[in-house]
JSON list of C-alpha atoms in Angstrom, two decimals:
[
{"chain": "F", "resi": 1, "resn": "MET", "atom": "CA", "xyz": [89.80, 101.41, 81.50]},
{"chain": "F", "resi": 2, "resn": "ARG", "atom": "CA", "xyz": [88.02, 98.39, 82.94]},
{"chain": "F", "resi": 3, "resn": "PHE", "atom": "CA", "xyz": [88.05, 96.82, 86.39]},
{"chain": "F", "resi": 4, "resn": "VAL", "atom": "CA", "xyz": [89.24, 93.21, 86.60]},
{"chain": "F", "resi": 5, "resn": "ASP", "atom": "CA", "xyz": [87.39, 91.03, 89.08]},
{"chain": "F", "resi": 6, "resn": "SER", "atom": "CA", "xyz": [89.24, 88.21, 90.82]},
{"chain": "F", "resi": 7, "resn": "SER", "atom": "CA", "xyz": [87.09, 85.67, 88.96]},
{"chain": "F", "resi": 8, "resn": "VAL", "atom": "CA", "xyz": [88.96, 86.48, 85.74]},
{"chain": "F", "resi": 9, "resn": "PHE", "atom": "CA", "xyz": [92.35, 85.76, 87.30]},
{"chain": "F", "resi": 10, "resn": "VAL", "atom": "CA", "xyz": [91.15, 82.58, 88.97]},
{"chain": "F", "resi": 11, "resn": "HIS", "atom": "CA", "xyz": [89.58, 81.15, 85.81]},
{"chain": "F", "resi": 12, "resn": "ALA", "atom": "CA", "xyz": [92.64, 82.01, 83.74]},
{"chain": "F", "resi": 13, "resn": "LEU", "atom": "CA", "xyz": [95.30, 80.78, 86.16]},
{"chain": "F", "resi": 14, "resn": "LEU", "atom": "CA", "xyz": [93.94, 77.66, 87.84]},
{"chain": "F", "resi": 15, "resn": "LYS", "atom": "CA", "xyz": [94.62, 74.34, 86.18]},
{"chain": "F", "resi": 16, "resn": "PRO", "atom": "CA", "xyz": [91.46, 72.24, 86.18]},
{"chain": "F", "resi": 17, "resn": "SER", "atom": "CA", "xyz": [91.52, 68.97, 88.08]},
{"chain": "F", "resi": 18, "resn": "ARG", "atom": "CA", "xyz": [89.03, 67.42, 85.65]},
{"chain": "F", "resi": 19, "resn": "ARG", "atom": "CA", "xyz": [87.90, 67.79, 82.08]},
{"chain": "F", "resi": 20, "resn": "LEU", "atom": "CA", "xyz": [85.99, 71.06, 81.77]},
{"chain": "F", "resi": 21, "resn": "LYS", "atom": "CA", "xyz": [82.45, 71.21, 80.46]},
{"chain": "F", "resi": 22, "resn": "THR", "atom": "CA", "xyz": [82.04, 73.22, 77.26]},
{"chain": "F", "resi": 23, "resn": "HIS", "atom": "CA", "xyz": [80.79, 76.38, 79.01]},
{"chain": "F", "resi": 24, "resn": "GLU", "atom": "CA", "xyz": [83.57, 76.13, 81.61]},
{"chain": "F", "resi": 25, "resn": "ALA", "atom": "CA", "xyz": [86.20, 75.83, 78.87]},
{"chain": "F", "resi": 26, "resn": "GLU", "atom": "CA", "xyz": [84.70, 78.91, 77.18]},
{"chain": "F", "resi": 27, "resn": "ILE", "atom": "CA", "xyz": [84.96, 80.87, 80.44]},
{"chain": "F", "resi": 28, "resn": "LYS", "atom": "CA", "xyz": [88.58, 79.78, 80.90]},
{"chain": "F", "resi": 29, "resn": "GLU", "atom": "CA", "xyz": [89.43, 80.78, 77.33]},
{"chain": "F", "resi": 30, "resn": "GLY", "atom": "CA", "xyz": [87.68, 84.14, 77.76]},
{"chain": "F", "resi": 31, "resn": "ALA", "atom": "CA", "xyz": [89.62, 84.79, 80.97]},
{"chain": "F", "resi": 32, "resn": "LYS", "atom": "CA", "xyz": [92.92, 83.97, 79.27]},
{"chain": "F", "resi": 33, "resn": "ASN", "atom": "CA", "xyz": [92.05, 86.30, 76.38]},
{"chain": "F", "resi": 34, "resn": "ILE", "atom": "CA", "xyz": [91.29, 89.14, 78.79]},
{"chain": "F", "resi": 35, "resn": "LEU", "atom": "CA", "xyz": [94.64, 88.70, 80.55]},
{"chain": "F", "resi": 36, "resn": "SER", "atom": "CA", "xyz": [96.47, 88.52, 77.22]},
{"chain": "F", "resi": 37, "resn": "ARG", "atom": "CA", "xyz": [95.03, 91.88, 76.19]},
{"chain": "F", "resi": 38, "resn": "ILE", "atom": "CA", "xyz": [96.03, 93.42, 79.52]},
{"chain": "F", "resi": 39, "resn": "GLU", "atom": "CA", "xyz": [99.52, 91.98, 79.16]},
{"chain": "F", "resi": 40, "resn": "GLU", "atom": "CA", "xyz": [99.67, 93.59, 75.71]},
{"chain": "F", "resi": 41, "resn": "GLY", "atom": "CA", "xyz": [98.85, 96.96, 77.26]},
{"chain": "F", "resi": 42, "resn": "GLU", "atom": "CA", "xyz": [95.07, 97.28, 77.51]},
{"chain": "F", "resi": 43, "resn": "GLU", "atom": "CA", "xyz": [94.49, 99.47, 80.56]},
{"chain": "F", "resi": 44, "resn": "ALA", "atom": "CA", "xyz": [92.76, 97.80, 83.48]},
{"chain": "F", "resi": 45, "resn": "VAL", "atom": "CA", "xyz": [92.57, 98.18, 87.23]},
{"chain": "F", "resi": 46, "resn": "THR", "atom": "CA", "xyz": [92.01, 95.88, 90.18]},
{"chain": "F", "resi": 47, "resn": "THR", "atom": "CA", "xyz": [92.59, 96.32, 93.90]},
{"chain": "F", "resi": 48, "resn": "VAL", "atom": "CA", "xyz": [95.22, 94.81, 96.13]},
{"chain": "F", "resi": 49, "resn": "VAL", "atom": "CA", "xyz": [92.35, 93.13, 97.98]},
{"chain": "F", "resi": 50, "resn": "HIS", "atom": "CA", "xyz": [91.28, 91.33, 94.79]},
{"chain": "F", "resi": 51, "resn": "VAL", "atom": "CA", "xyz": [94.87, 90.24, 94.15]},
{"chain": "F", "resi": 52, "resn": "SER", "atom": "CA", "xyz": [94.99, 88.95, 97.73]},
{"chain": "F", "resi": 53, "resn": "GLU", "atom": "CA", "xyz": [91.77, 87.03, 97.09]},
{"chain": "F", "resi": 54, "resn": "VAL", "atom": "CA", "xyz": [93.43, 85.40, 94.06]},
{"chain": "F", "resi": 55, "resn": "ALA", "atom": "CA", "xyz": [96.56, 84.70, 96.11]},
{"chain": "F", "resi": 56, "resn": "ASN", "atom": "CA", "xyz": [94.55, 82.86, 98.76]},
{"chain": "F", "resi": 57, "resn": "ILE", "atom": "CA", "xyz": [92.93, 80.64, 96.14]},
{"chain": "F", "resi": 58, "resn": "LEU", "atom": "CA", "xyz": [96.14, 79.92, 94.22]},
{"chain": "F", "resi": 59, "resn": "GLU", "atom": "CA", "xyz": [98.15, 79.20, 97.37]},
{"chain": "F", "resi": 60, "resn": "SER", "atom": "CA", "xyz": [95.52, 76.73, 98.55]},
{"chain": "F", "resi": 61, "resn": "ARG", "atom": "CA", "xyz": [95.58, 74.77, 95.28]},
{"chain": "F", "resi": 62, "resn": "MET", "atom": "CA", "xyz": [99.21, 74.67, 94.17]},
{"chain": "F", "resi": 63, "resn": "HIS", "atom": "CA", "xyz": [102.78, 74.79, 95.39]},
{"chain": "F", "resi": 64, "resn": "LEU", "atom": "CA", "xyz": [103.63, 78.17, 96.90]},
{"chain": "F", "resi": 65, "resn": "GLU", "atom": "CA", "xyz": [106.45, 78.75, 94.41]},
{"chain": "F", "resi": 66, "resn": "ASP", "atom": "CA", "xyz": [104.02, 78.31, 91.50]},
{"chain": "F", "resi": 67, "resn": "ALA", "atom": "CA", "xyz": [101.51, 80.65, 93.12]},
{"chain": "F", "resi": 68, "resn": "TRP", "atom": "CA", "xyz": [104.20, 83.29, 93.73]},
{"chain": "F", "resi": 69, "resn": "ARG", "atom": "CA", "xyz": [105.35, 83.06, 90.12]},
{"chain": "F", "resi": 70, "resn": "MET", "atom": "CA", "xyz": [101.79, 83.53, 88.83]},
{"chain": "F", "resi": 71, "resn": "LEU", "atom": "CA", "xyz": [101.08, 86.39, 91.23]},
{"chain": "F", "resi": 72, "resn": "SER", "atom": "CA", "xyz": [104.32, 88.12, 90.28]},
{"chain": "F", "resi": 73, "resn": "ALA", "atom": "CA", "xyz": [103.34, 87.89, 86.61]},
{"chain": "F", "resi": 74, "resn": "LEU", "atom": "CA", "xyz": [99.84, 89.13, 87.40]},
{"chain": "F", "resi": 75, "resn": "VAL", "atom": "CA", "xyz": [100.97, 92.29, 89.20]},
{"chain": "F", "resi": 76, "resn": "SER", "atom": "CA", "xyz": [103.62, 92.94, 86.52]},
{"chain": "F", "resi": 77, "resn": "MET", "atom": "CA", "xyz": [101.28, 92.89, 83.52]},
{"chain": "F", "resi": 78, "resn": "ARG", "atom": "CA", "xyz": [101.87, 95.91, 81.33]},
{"chain": "F", "resi": 79, "resn": "GLY", "atom": "CA", "xyz": [98.30, 97.25, 81.43]},
{"chain": "F", "resi": 80, "resn": "ILE", "atom": "CA", "xyz": [97.32, 96.52, 85.03]},
{"chain": "F", "resi": 81, "resn": "SER", "atom": "CA", "xyz": [97.03, 99.17, 87.72]},
{"chain": "F", "resi": 82, "resn": "LEU", "atom": "CA", "xyz": [96.75, 98.12, 91.34]},
{"chain": "F", "resi": 83, "resn": "ALA", "atom": "CA", "xyz": [94.51, 100.31, 93.47]},
{"chain": "F", "resi": 84, "resn": "GLY", "atom": "CA", "xyz": [95.33, 100.49, 97.15]},
{"chain": "F", "resi": 85, "resn": "VAL", "atom": "CA", "xyz": [92.56, 100.15, 99.70]},
{"chain": "F", "resi": 86, "resn": "THR", "atom": "CA", "xyz": [92.33, 102.27, 102.82]},
{"chain": "F", "resi": 87, "resn": "GLY", "atom": "CA", "xyz": [90.37, 101.44, 105.92]},
{"chain": "F", "resi": 88, "resn": "ASP", "atom": "CA", "xyz": [87.84, 104.11, 104.97]},
{"chain": "F", "resi": 89, "resn": "ALA", "atom": "CA", "xyz": [87.48, 102.61, 101.50]},
{"chain": "F", "resi": 90, "resn": "TYR", "atom": "CA", "xyz": [86.86, 99.16, 102.95]},
{"chain": "F", "resi": 91, "resn": "ARG", "atom": "CA", "xyz": [84.30, 100.53, 105.41]},
{"chain": "F", "resi": 92, "resn": "ALA", "atom": "CA", "xyz": [82.54, 102.21, 102.47]},
{"chain": "F", "resi": 93, "resn": "ALA", "atom": "CA", "xyz": [82.65, 98.89, 100.59]},
{"chain": "F", "resi": 94, "resn": "ILE", "atom": "CA", "xyz": [80.95, 97.16, 103.52]},
{"chain": "F", "resi": 95, "resn": "GLN", "atom": "CA", "xyz": [78.18, 99.75, 103.43]},
{"chain": "F", "resi": 96, "resn": "ALA", "atom": "CA", "xyz": [77.83, 99.46, 99.64]},
{"chain": "F", "resi": 97, "resn": "SER", "atom": "CA", "xyz": [77.70, 95.68, 99.98]},
{"chain": "F", "resi": 98, "resn": "ASN", "atom": "CA", "xyz": [74.90, 95.93, 102.51]},
{"chain": "F", "resi": 99, "resn": "VAL", "atom": "CA", "xyz": [72.85, 98.27, 100.32]},
{"chain": "F", "resi": 100, "resn": "LEU", "atom": "CA", "xyz": [73.47, 96.33, 97.10]},
{"chain": "F", "resi": 101, "resn": "GLY", "atom": "CA", "xyz": [73.28, 92.81, 98.54]},
{"chain": "F", "resi": 102, "resn": "LEU", "atom": "CA", "xyz": [76.84, 91.89, 97.54]},
{"chain": "F", "resi": 103, "resn": "GLY", "atom": "CA", "xyz": [79.81, 90.24, 99.13]},
{"chain": "F", "resi": 104, "resn": "VAL", "atom": "CA", "xyz": [82.23, 92.76, 100.61]},
{"chain": "F", "resi": 105, "resn": "ASN", "atom": "CA", "xyz": [84.93, 92.40, 97.96]},
{"chain": "F", "resi": 106, "resn": "ASP", "atom": "CA", "xyz": [82.36, 92.79, 95.19]},
{"chain": "F", "resi": 107, "resn": "GLY", "atom": "CA", "xyz": [81.16, 95.91, 96.99]},
{"chain": "F", "resi": 108, "resn": "LEU", "atom": "CA", "xyz": [84.77, 97.07, 97.05]},
{"chain": "F", "resi": 109, "resn": "ALA", "atom": "CA", "xyz": [85.02, 96.52, 93.29]},
{"chain": "F", "resi": 110, "resn": "TYR", "atom": "CA", "xyz": [81.84, 98.55, 92.77]},
{"chain": "F", "resi": 111, "resn": "ALA", "atom": "CA", "xyz": [82.92, 101.37, 95.09]},
{"chain": "F", "resi": 112, "resn": "THR", "atom": "CA", "xyz": [86.38, 101.49, 93.49]},
{"chain": "F", "resi": 113, "resn": "MET", "atom": "CA", "xyz": [84.82, 101.64, 90.04]},
{"chain": "F", "resi": 114, "resn": "MET", "atom": "CA", "xyz": [82.38, 104.39, 90.97]},
{"chain": "F", "resi": 115, "resn": "GLY", "atom": "CA", "xyz": [85.12, 106.40, 92.67]},
{"chain": "F", "resi": 116, "resn": "GLY", "atom": "CA", "xyz": [87.44, 106.07, 89.68]},
{"chain": "F", "resi": 117, "resn": "GLY", "atom": "CA", "xyz": [84.90, 106.66, 86.93]},
{"chain": "F", "resi": 118, "resn": "VAL", "atom": "CA", "xyz": [85.19, 103.07, 85.68]},
{"chain": "F", "resi": 119, "resn": "ARG", "atom": "CA", "xyz": [81.92, 101.69, 84.31]},
{"chain": "F", "resi": 120, "resn": "GLU", "atom": "CA", "xyz": [82.94, 98.33, 82.85]},
{"chain": "F", "resi": 121, "resn": "ILE", "atom": "CA", "xyz": [84.09, 95.23, 84.67]},
{"chain": "F", "resi": 122, "resn": "TYR", "atom": "CA", "xyz": [85.68, 92.05, 83.43]},
{"chain": "F", "resi": 123, "resn": "SER", "atom": "CA", "xyz": [83.97, 89.39, 85.52]},
{"chain": "F", "resi": 124, "resn": "PHE", "atom": "CA", "xyz": [82.31, 86.01, 85.29]},
{"chain": "F", "resi": 125, "resn": "ASP", "atom": "CA", "xyz": [80.11, 86.76, 88.30]},
{"chain": "F", "resi": 126, "resn": "LYS", "atom": "CA", "xyz": [76.61, 87.45, 86.98]},
{"chain": "F", "resi": 127, "resn": "HIS", "atom": "CA", "xyz": [75.48, 89.45, 90.01]},
{"chain": "F", "resi": 128, "resn": "PHE", "atom": "CA", "xyz": [77.42, 92.42, 88.60]},
{"chain": "F", "resi": 129, "resn": "ASP", "atom": "CA", "xyz": [74.72, 92.57, 85.89]},
{"chain": "F", "resi": 130, "resn": "GLN", "atom": "CA", "xyz": [72.27, 93.88, 88.50]},
{"chain": "F", "resi": 131, "resn": "LEU", "atom": "CA", "xyz": [74.37, 96.88, 89.54]},
{"chain": "F", "resi": 132, "resn": "PRO", "atom": "CA", "xyz": [73.46, 100.35, 88.34]},
{"chain": "F", "resi": 133, "resn": "GLU", "atom": "CA", "xyz": [75.87, 102.07, 85.97]},
{"chain": "F", "resi": 134, "resn": "ILE", "atom": "CA", "xyz": [77.99, 98.92, 85.47]},
{"chain": "F", "resi": 135, "resn": "ARG", "atom": "CA", "xyz": [78.46, 96.82, 82.35]},
{"chain": "F", "resi": 136, "resn": "ARG", "atom": "CA", "xyz": [79.93, 93.34, 82.80]},
{"chain": "F", "resi": 137, "resn": "ILE", "atom": "CA", "xyz": [82.20, 92.04, 80.04]},
{"chain": "F", "resi": 138, "resn": "THR", "atom": "CA", "xyz": [83.28, 88.42, 79.63]},
{"chain": "F", "resi": 139, "resn": "LEU", "atom": "CA", "xyz": [85.16, 88.44, 76.32]}
]
């Protein structure tokens, strides 16, 4: 099982407003491939906080109905598990973020992974490369 960072969903789902540079197009294609595998049943996990992060971005850049449709498809993918987040878990994420020098939601991803025995993350955020015990995957 791998954790799915919000960056994967955002890159896969957002329609670009301009022609993408080669490396940007490769990231978008990689993100779409990751989601296709999860839809086909590859087991993955994300948190409701990360889905909310995606929702905020989608809702700010498209019609609400389109965002709802995409979010509904996202949370219904065959291989995706949605981890709930308690207040205690979020407080722990804030502490982890402080120690590791991360944003809070990235700290939440790390804490969720460590707590669930997950050691690989689908993400396009390079700062995950610096975390102990984590392997970032982009393909």
